[in-house]
JSON list of C-alpha atoms in Angstrom, two decimals:
[
{"chain": "X", "resi": 4, "resn": "MET", "atom": "CA", "xyz": [9.74, 17.64, 6.67]},
{"chain": "X", "resi": 5, "resn": "SER", "atom": "CA", "xyz": [7.85, 17.41, 3.54]},
{"chain": "X", "resi": 6, "resn": "GLU", "atom": "CA", "xyz": [4.93, 14.60, 2.11]},
{"chain": "X", "resi": 7, "resn": "ALA", "atom": "CA", "xyz": [7.59, 14.31, -1.39]},
{"chain": "X", "resi": 8, "resn": "THR", "atom": "CA", "xyz": [10.37, 12.09, 1.36]},
{"chain": "X", "resi": 9, "resn": "GLY", "atom": "CA", "xyz": [7.58, 9.99, 2.80]},
{"chain": "X", "resi": 10, "resn": "THR", "atom": "CA", "xyz": [8.46, 10.66, 6.11]},
{"chain": "X", "resi": 11, "resn": "THR", "atom": "CA", "xyz": [4.82, 12.59, 7.05]},
{"chain": "X", "resi": 12, "resn": "ALA", "atom": "CA", "xyz": [1.72, 11.84, 5.74]},
{"chain": "X", "resi": 13, "resn": "GLY", "atom": "CA", "xyz": [-1.12, 14.72, 7.42]},
{"chain": "X", "resi": 14, "resn": "GLY", "atom": "CA", "xyz": [1.28, 16.32, 8.97]},
{"chain": "X", "resi": 15, "resn": "ILE", "atom": "CA", "xyz": [1.59, 13.22, 10.94]},
{"chain": "X", "resi": 16, "resn": "PRO", "atom": "CA", "xyz": [5.84, 11.98, 10.64]},
{"chain": "X", "resi": 17, "resn": "GLY", "atom": "CA", "xyz": [5.99, 8.15, 10.13]},
{"chain": "X", "resi": 18, "resn": "LEU", "atom": "CA", "xyz": [2.37, 7.80, 8.45]},
{"chain": "X", "resi": 19, "resn": "GLY", "atom": "CA", "xyz": [3.94, 8.32, 4.78]},
{"chain": "X", "resi": 20, "resn": "GLY", "atom": "CA", "xyz": [6.24, 6.04, 5.20]},
{"chain": "X", "resi": 21, "resn": "LEU", "atom": "CA", "xyz": [4.04, 3.44, 6.07]},
{"chain": "X", "resi": 22, "resn": "LEU", "atom": "CA", "xyz": [2.10, 3.85, 3.49]},
{"chain": "X", "resi": 23, "resn": "GLN", "atom": "CA", "xyz": [4.97, 3.98, 0.60]},
{"chain": "X", "resi": 24, "resn": "LYS", "atom": "CA", "xyz": [5.80, 0.22, 2.52]},
{"chain": "X", "resi": 25, "resn": "LEU", "atom": "CA", "xyz": [1.72, -0.64, 2.10]},
{"chain": "X", "resi": 26, "resn": "GLN", "atom": "CA", "xyz": [1.93, 0.65, -1.54]},
{"chain": "X", "resi": 27, "resn": "GLU", "atom": "CA", "xyz": [5.07, -1.59, -2.57]},
{"chain": "X", "resi": 28, "resn": "GLN", "atom": "CA", "xyz": [3.87, -4.08, -0.81]},
{"chain": "X", "resi": 29, "resn": "VAL", "atom": "CA", "xyz": [0.56, -3.99, -2.82]},
{"chain": "X", "resi": 30, "resn": "GLY", "atom": "CA", "xyz": [2.94, -3.52, -6.20]},
{"chain": "X", "resi": 31, "resn": "ARG", "atom": "CA", "xyz": [5.04, -6.67, -5.00]},
{"chain": "X", "resi": 32, "resn": "THR", "atom": "CA", "xyz": [1.90, -8.85, -4.51]},
{"chain": "X", "resi": 33, "resn": "GLU", "atom": "CA", "xyz": [0.39, -7.84, -8.15]},
{"chain": "X", "resi": 34, "resn": "GLU", "atom": "CA", "xyz": [3.24, -8.19, -9.93]},
{"chain": "X", "resi": 35, "resn": "LEU", "atom": "CA", "xyz": [3.63, -11.88, -7.82]},
{"chain": "X", "resi": 36, "resn": "ARG", "atom": "CA", "xyz": [-0.40, -12.62, -9.22]},
{"chain": "X", "resi": 37, "resn": "THR", "atom": "CA", "xyz": [0.53, -11.97, -12.70]},
{"chain": "X", "resi": 38, "resn": "GLN", "atom": "CA", "xyz": [3.67, -13.55, -13.30]},
{"chain": "X", "resi": 39, "resn": "LEU", "atom": "CA", "xyz": [1.62, -17.18, -11.31]},
{"chain": "X", "resi": 40, "resn": "ALA", "atom": "CA", "xyz": [-0.68, -16.43, -13.23]},
{"chain": "X", "resi": 41, "resn": "GLU", "atom": "CA", "xyz": [1.47, -16.49, -16.63]},
{"chain": "X", "resi": 42, "resn": "LEU", "atom": "CA", "xyz": [2.55, -19.58, -16.14]},
{"chain": "X", "resi": 43, "resn": "VAL", "atom": "CA", "xyz": [2.48, -23.01, -17.99]},
{"chain": "X", "resi": 44, "resn": "GLY", "atom": "CA", "xyz": [3.24, -26.24, -17.11]},
{"chain": "X", "resi": 45, "resn": "ARG", "atom": "CA", "xyz": [4.29, -28.60, -20.07]},
{"chain": "X", "resi": 46, "resn": "ALA", "atom": "CA", "xyz": [4.99, -32.25, -20.50]},
{"chain": "X", "resi": 47, "resn": "GLU", "atom": "CA", "xyz": [4.77, -34.90, -23.10]},
{"chain": "X", "resi": 48, "resn": "SER", "atom": "CA", "xyz": [5.03, -38.56, -23.92]},
{"chain": "X", "resi": 49, "resn": "PRO", "atom": "CA", "xyz": [7.66, -40.45, -23.78]},
{"chain": "X", "resi": 50, "resn": "ASP", "atom": "CA", "xyz": [7.38, -41.15, -27.36]},
{"chain": "X", "resi": 51, "resn": "GLY", "atom": "CA", "xyz": [6.78, -37.13, -27.76]},
{"chain": "X", "resi": 52, "resn": "LEU", "atom": "CA", "xyz": [3.16, -37.99, -29.48]},
{"chain": "X", "resi": 53, "resn": "ILE", "atom": "CA", "xyz": [1.16, -36.10, -26.33]},
{"chain": "X", "resi": 54, "resn": "ARG", "atom": "CA", "xyz": [2.10, -32.97, -25.48]},
{"chain": "X", "resi": 55, "resn": "VAL", "atom": "CA", "xyz": [0.17, -31.33, -22.34]},
{"chain": "X", "resi": 56, "resn": "ALA", "atom": "CA", "xyz": [-0.54, -28.01, -20.43]},
{"chain": "X", "resi": 57, "resn": "ALA", "atom": "CA", "xyz": [-1.06, -27.06, -17.69]},
{"chain": "X", "resi": 58, "resn": "THR", "atom": "CA", "xyz": [-1.52, -23.80, -16.05]},
{"chain": "X", "resi": 59, "resn": "PRO", "atom": "CA", "xyz": [-3.22, -22.38, -12.29]},
{"chain": "X", "resi": 60, "resn": "ASP", "atom": "CA", "xyz": [-6.50, -21.99, -14.18]},
{"chain": "X", "resi": 61, "resn": "ASP", "atom": "CA", "xyz": [-7.36, -25.27, -16.47]},
{"chain": "X", "resi": 62, "resn": "PRO", "atom": "CA", "xyz": [-4.51, -28.06, -15.52]},
{"chain": "X", "resi": 63, "resn": "VAL", "atom": "CA", "xyz": [-5.11, -29.32, -18.73]},
{"chain": "X", "resi": 64, "resn": "ALA", "atom": "CA", "xyz": [-5.11, -26.38, -20.47]},
{"chain": "X", "resi": 65, "resn": "GLU", "atom": "CA", "xyz": [-3.69, -27.98, -24.20]},
{"chain": "X", "resi": 66, "resn": "VAL", "atom": "CA", "xyz": [-3.53, -31.74, -24.97]},
{"chain": "X", "resi": 67, "resn": "GLU", "atom": "CA", "xyz": [-2.24, -32.38, -28.70]},
{"chain": "X", "resi": 68, "resn": "ILE", "atom": "CA", "xyz": [-2.22, -36.29, -29.50]},
{"chain": "X", "resi": 69, "resn": "ASP", "atom": "CA", "xyz": [-0.43, -37.13, -32.54]},
{"chain": "X", "resi": 70, "resn": "PRO", "atom": "CA", "xyz": [-2.28, -39.18, -34.67]},
{"chain": "X", "resi": 71, "resn": "ARG", "atom": "CA", "xyz": [0.37, -41.70, -34.98]},
{"chain": "X", "resi": 72, "resn": "ALA", "atom": "CA", "xyz": [-0.07, -42.03, -31.06]},
{"chain": "X", "resi": 73, "resn": "MET", "atom": "CA", "xyz": [-3.60, -43.86, -31.87]},
{"chain": "X", "resi": 74, "resn": "ARG", "atom": "CA", "xyz": [-2.05, -46.82, -32.74]},
{"chain": "X", "resi": 75, "resn": "ASN", "atom": "CA", "xyz": [-1.43, -47.67, -29.05]},
{"chain": "X", "resi": 76, "resn": "ALA", "atom": "CA", "xyz": [-3.61, -49.97, -27.11]},
{"chain": "X", "resi": 77, "resn": "SER", "atom": "CA", "xyz": [-6.83, -47.75, -25.79]},
{"chain": "X", "resi": 78, "resn": "GLU", "atom": "CA", "xyz": [-5.61, -47.85, -21.97]},
{"chain": "X", "resi": 79, "resn": "ASP", "atom": "CA", "xyz": [-1.81, -47.90, -22.84]},
{"chain": "X", "resi": 80, "resn": "LEU", "atom": "CA", "xyz": [-2.52, -44.22, -25.13]},
{"chain": "X", "resi": 81, "resn": "ALA", "atom": "CA", "xyz": [-5.33, -43.36, -21.52]},
{"chain": "X", "resi": 82, "resn": "ASN", "atom": "CA", "xyz": [-2.10, -43.56, -19.18]},
{"chain": "X", "resi": 83, "resn": "LEU", "atom": "CA", "xyz": [0.28, -42.21, -21.34]},
{"chain": "X", "resi": 84, "resn": "LEU", "atom": "CA", "xyz": [-1.73, -38.92, -21.86]},
{"chain": "X", "resi": 85, "resn": "GLN", "atom": "CA", "xyz": [-2.69, -39.65, -17.63]},
{"chain": "X", "resi": 86, "resn": "GLN", "atom": "CA", "xyz": [0.27, -38.87, -16.75]},
{"chain": "X", "resi": 87, "resn": "ALA", "atom": "CA", "xyz": [1.15, -36.46, -19.92]},
{"chain": "X", "resi": 88, "resn": "VAL", "atom": "CA", "xyz": [-1.12, -34.66, -17.48]},
{"chain": "X", "resi": 89, "resn": "ARG", "atom": "CA", "xyz": [0.83, -35.56, -13.90]},
{"chain": "X", "resi": 90, "resn": "ASP", "atom": "CA", "xyz": [3.91, -34.79, -15.40]},
{"chain": "X", "resi": 91, "resn": "ALA", "atom": "CA", "xyz": [2.64, -30.85, -16.88]},
{"chain": "X", "resi": 92, "resn": "LYS", "atom": "CA", "xyz": [0.64, -30.39, -13.54]},
{"chain": "X", "resi": 93, "resn": "ALA", "atom": "CA", "xyz": [4.34, -30.91, -11.81]},
{"chain": "X", "resi": 94, "resn": "ASP", "atom": "CA", "xyz": [5.67, -28.75, -13.58]},
{"chain": "X", "resi": 95, "resn": "LEU", "atom": "CA", "xyz": [3.45, -26.11, -13.34]},
{"chain": "X", "resi": 96, "resn": "THR", "atom": "CA", "xyz": [4.19, -26.78, -9.01]},
{"chain": "X", "resi": 97, "resn": "ARG", "atom": "CA", "xyz": [8.10, -26.70, -10.10]},
{"chain": "X", "resi": 98, "resn": "GLN", "atom": "CA", "xyz": [7.67, -23.38, -11.81]},
{"chain": "X", "resi": 99, "resn": "THR", "atom": "CA", "xyz": [4.92, -22.17, -9.07]},
{"chain": "X", "resi": 100, "resn": "SER", "atom": "CA", "xyz": [8.18, -22.63, -6.12]},
{"chain": "X", "resi": 101, "resn": "GLU", "atom": "CA", "xyz": [10.44, -20.97, -8.33]},
{"chain": "X", "resi": 102, "resn": "VAL", "atom": "CA", "xyz": [9.15, -17.95, -8.55]},
{"chain": "X", "resi": 103, "resn": "LEU", "atom": "CA", "xyz": [7.97, -17.41, -5.26]},
{"chain": "X", "resi": 104, "resn": "ARG", "atom": "CA", "xyz": [10.88, -18.76, -4.03]},
{"chain": "X", "resi": 105, "resn": "GLU", "atom": "CA", "xyz": [12.13, -16.15, -6.32]},
{"chain": "X", "resi": 106, "resn": "GLN", "atom": "CA", "xyz": [10.37, -13.17, -5.19]},
{"chain": "X", "resi": 107, "resn": "MET", "atom": "CA", "xyz": [10.23, -14.84, -0.52]},
{"chain": "X", "resi": 108, "resn": "GLY", "atom": "CA", "xyz": [13.48, -15.95, -1.14]},
{"chain": "X", "resi": 109, "resn": "GLU", "atom": "CA", "xyz": [14.90, -19.40, -0.17]},
{"chain": "X", "resi": 110, "resn": "ASN", "atom": "CA", "xyz": [13.12, -18.65, 3.46]},
{"chain": "X", "resi": 111, "resn": "GLY", "atom": "CA", "xyz": [9.43, -17.92, 1.77]},
{"chain": "X", "resi": 112, "resn": "PRO", "atom": "CA", "xyz": [6.40, -20.51, 2.71]},
{"chain": "X", "resi": 113, "resn": "MET", "atom": "CA", "xyz": [6.86, -23.28, 0.87]},
{"chain": "X", "resi": 114, "resn": "SER", "atom": "CA", "xyz": [10.27, -24.05, 2.45]},
{"chain": "X", "resi": 115, "resn": "LEU", "atom": "CA", "xyz": [8.18, -23.50, 6.44]},
{"chain": "X", "resi": 116, "resn": "VAL", "atom": "CA", "xyz": [6.08, -26.72, 4.88]},
{"chain": "X", "resi": 117, "resn": "HIS", "atom": "CA", "xyz": [8.06, -29.14, 6.61]},
{"chain": "X", "resi": 118, "resn": "ASN", "atom": "CA", "xyz": [9.92, -27.47, 9.52]},
{"chain": "X", "resi": 119, "resn": "PRO", "atom": "CA", "xyz": [7.82, -26.49, 11.97]},
{"chain": "X", "resi": 120, "resn": "GLU", "atom": "CA", "xyz": [10.31, -24.93, 14.18]},
{"chain": "X", "resi": 121, "resn": "ALA", "atom": "CA", "xyz": [11.15, -22.77, 11.11]},
{"chain": "X", "resi": 122, "resn": "ALA", "atom": "CA", "xyz": [7.23, -21.86, 10.77]},
{"chain": "X", "resi": 123, "resn": "ARG", "atom": "CA", "xyz": [6.93, -21.51, 14.99]},
{"chain": "X", "resi": 124, "resn": "ALA", "atom": "CA", "xyz": [10.39, -18.93, 14.03]},
{"chain": "X", "resi": 125, "resn": "LYS", "atom": "CA", "xyz": [8.57, -17.01, 11.46]},
{"chain": "X", "resi": 126, "resn": "LEU", "atom": "CA", "xyz": [4.80, -16.63, 12.81]},
{"chain": "X", "resi": 127, "resn": "ASN", "atom": "CA", "xyz": [6.48, -15.36, 15.90]},
{"chain": "X", "resi": 128, "resn": "GLN", "atom": "CA", "xyz": [9.13, -12.78, 13.66]},
{"chain": "X", "resi": 129, "resn": "LEU", "atom": "CA", "xyz": [5.47, -11.60, 11.20]},
{"chain": "X", "resi": 130, "resn": "ASN", "atom": "CA", "xyz": [3.26, -11.50, 14.67]},
{"chain": "X", "resi": 131, "resn": "GLU", "atom": "CA", "xyz": [6.25, -8.86, 16.36]},
{"chain": "X", "resi": 132, "resn": "MET", "atom": "CA", "xyz": [6.66, -7.30, 13.05]},
{"chain": "X", "resi": 133, "resn": "VAL", "atom": "CA", "xyz": [2.05, -6.89, 13.10]},
{"chain": "X", "resi": 134, "resn": "GLU", "atom": "CA", "xyz": [2.77, -5.32, 16.93]},
{"chain": "X", "resi": 135, "resn": "SER", "atom": "CA", "xyz": [4.92, -3.62, 16.20]},
{"chain": "X", "resi": 136, "resn": "GLY", "atom": "CA", "xyz": [3.20, -1.48, 13.40]},
{"chain": "X", "resi": 137, "resn": "SER", "atom": "CA", "xyz": [0.22, -1.92, 15.45]},
{"chain": "X", "resi": 138, "resn": "ARG", "atom": "CA", "xyz": [2.54, 0.28, 18.17]},
{"chain": "X", "resi": 139, "resn": "ASP", "atom": "CA", "xyz": [3.63, 2.68, 15.44]},
{"chain": "X", "resi": 140, "resn": "LEU", "atom": "CA", "xyz": [-0.31, 3.55, 14.44]},
{"chain": "X", "resi": 141, "resn": "ASN", "atom": "CA", "xyz": [-1.27, 4.61, 17.98]},
{"chain": "X", "resi": 142, "resn": "LEU", "atom": "CA", "xyz": [1.30, 6.20, 18.28]},
{"chain": "X", "resi": 143, "resn": "MET", "atom": "CA", "xyz": [0.62, 8.17, 15.07]},
{"chain": "X", "resi": 144, "resn": "PHE", "atom": "CA", "xyz": [-2.59, 8.28, 16.37]},
{"chain": "X", "resi": 145, "resn": "GLU", "atom": "CA", "xyz": [-2.43, 9.97, 19.54]},
{"chain": "X", "resi": 146, "resn": "GLN", "atom": "CA", "xyz": [-0.21, 12.60, 17.95]},
{"chain": "X", "resi": 147, "resn": "MET", "atom": "CA", "xyz": [-3.59, 12.90, 15.18]},
{"chain": "X", "resi": 148, "resn": "ARG", "atom": "CA", "xyz": [-5.65, 13.97, 18.78]},
{"chain": "X", "resi": 149, "resn": "ARG", "atom": "CA", "xyz": [-3.48, 15.95, 20.18]},
{"chain": "X", "resi": 150, "resn": "GLN", "atom": "CA", "xyz": [-2.51, 18.04, 17.46]},
{"chain": "X", "resi": 151, "resn": "LEU", "atom": "CA", "xyz": [-6.28, 17.85, 16.26]},
{"chain": "X", "resi": 152, "resn": "ARG", "atom": "CA", "xyz": [-6.80, 18.65, 20.25]},
{"chain": "X", "resi": 153, "resn": "LEU", "atom": "CA", "xyz": [-9.60, 15.87, 19.97]}
]
């Protein structure tokens, strides 16, 4: 078998495929990280005079206050601003959930938060994947030992 097919690496069957899967997962993780970092939650007051933007790094990344908003009583202005900030954060959370759902499917991590049975099943599935991968690695290392006569 050749390394180009991803079926072997260093003469060890299966290692190339395992390395390829790992590289693909790292690539998907980096893509997800970039997507999430670029999200911007936006909101505005009901009258449109206050606009707020929230990012993952800054919950109040932008604030625009139309001068006409200053005609409101200070307490009303503060309440409108607070609500716009909360709404921008909620919009960012919604967008984050959508991206995670797109990347991980309907059964992504967010779907497990309120479903303990599904969370348990997912943990069991992940545990089996890890154990299976560990068994595969042990077999590959054993083949390597035999090939190197160690």
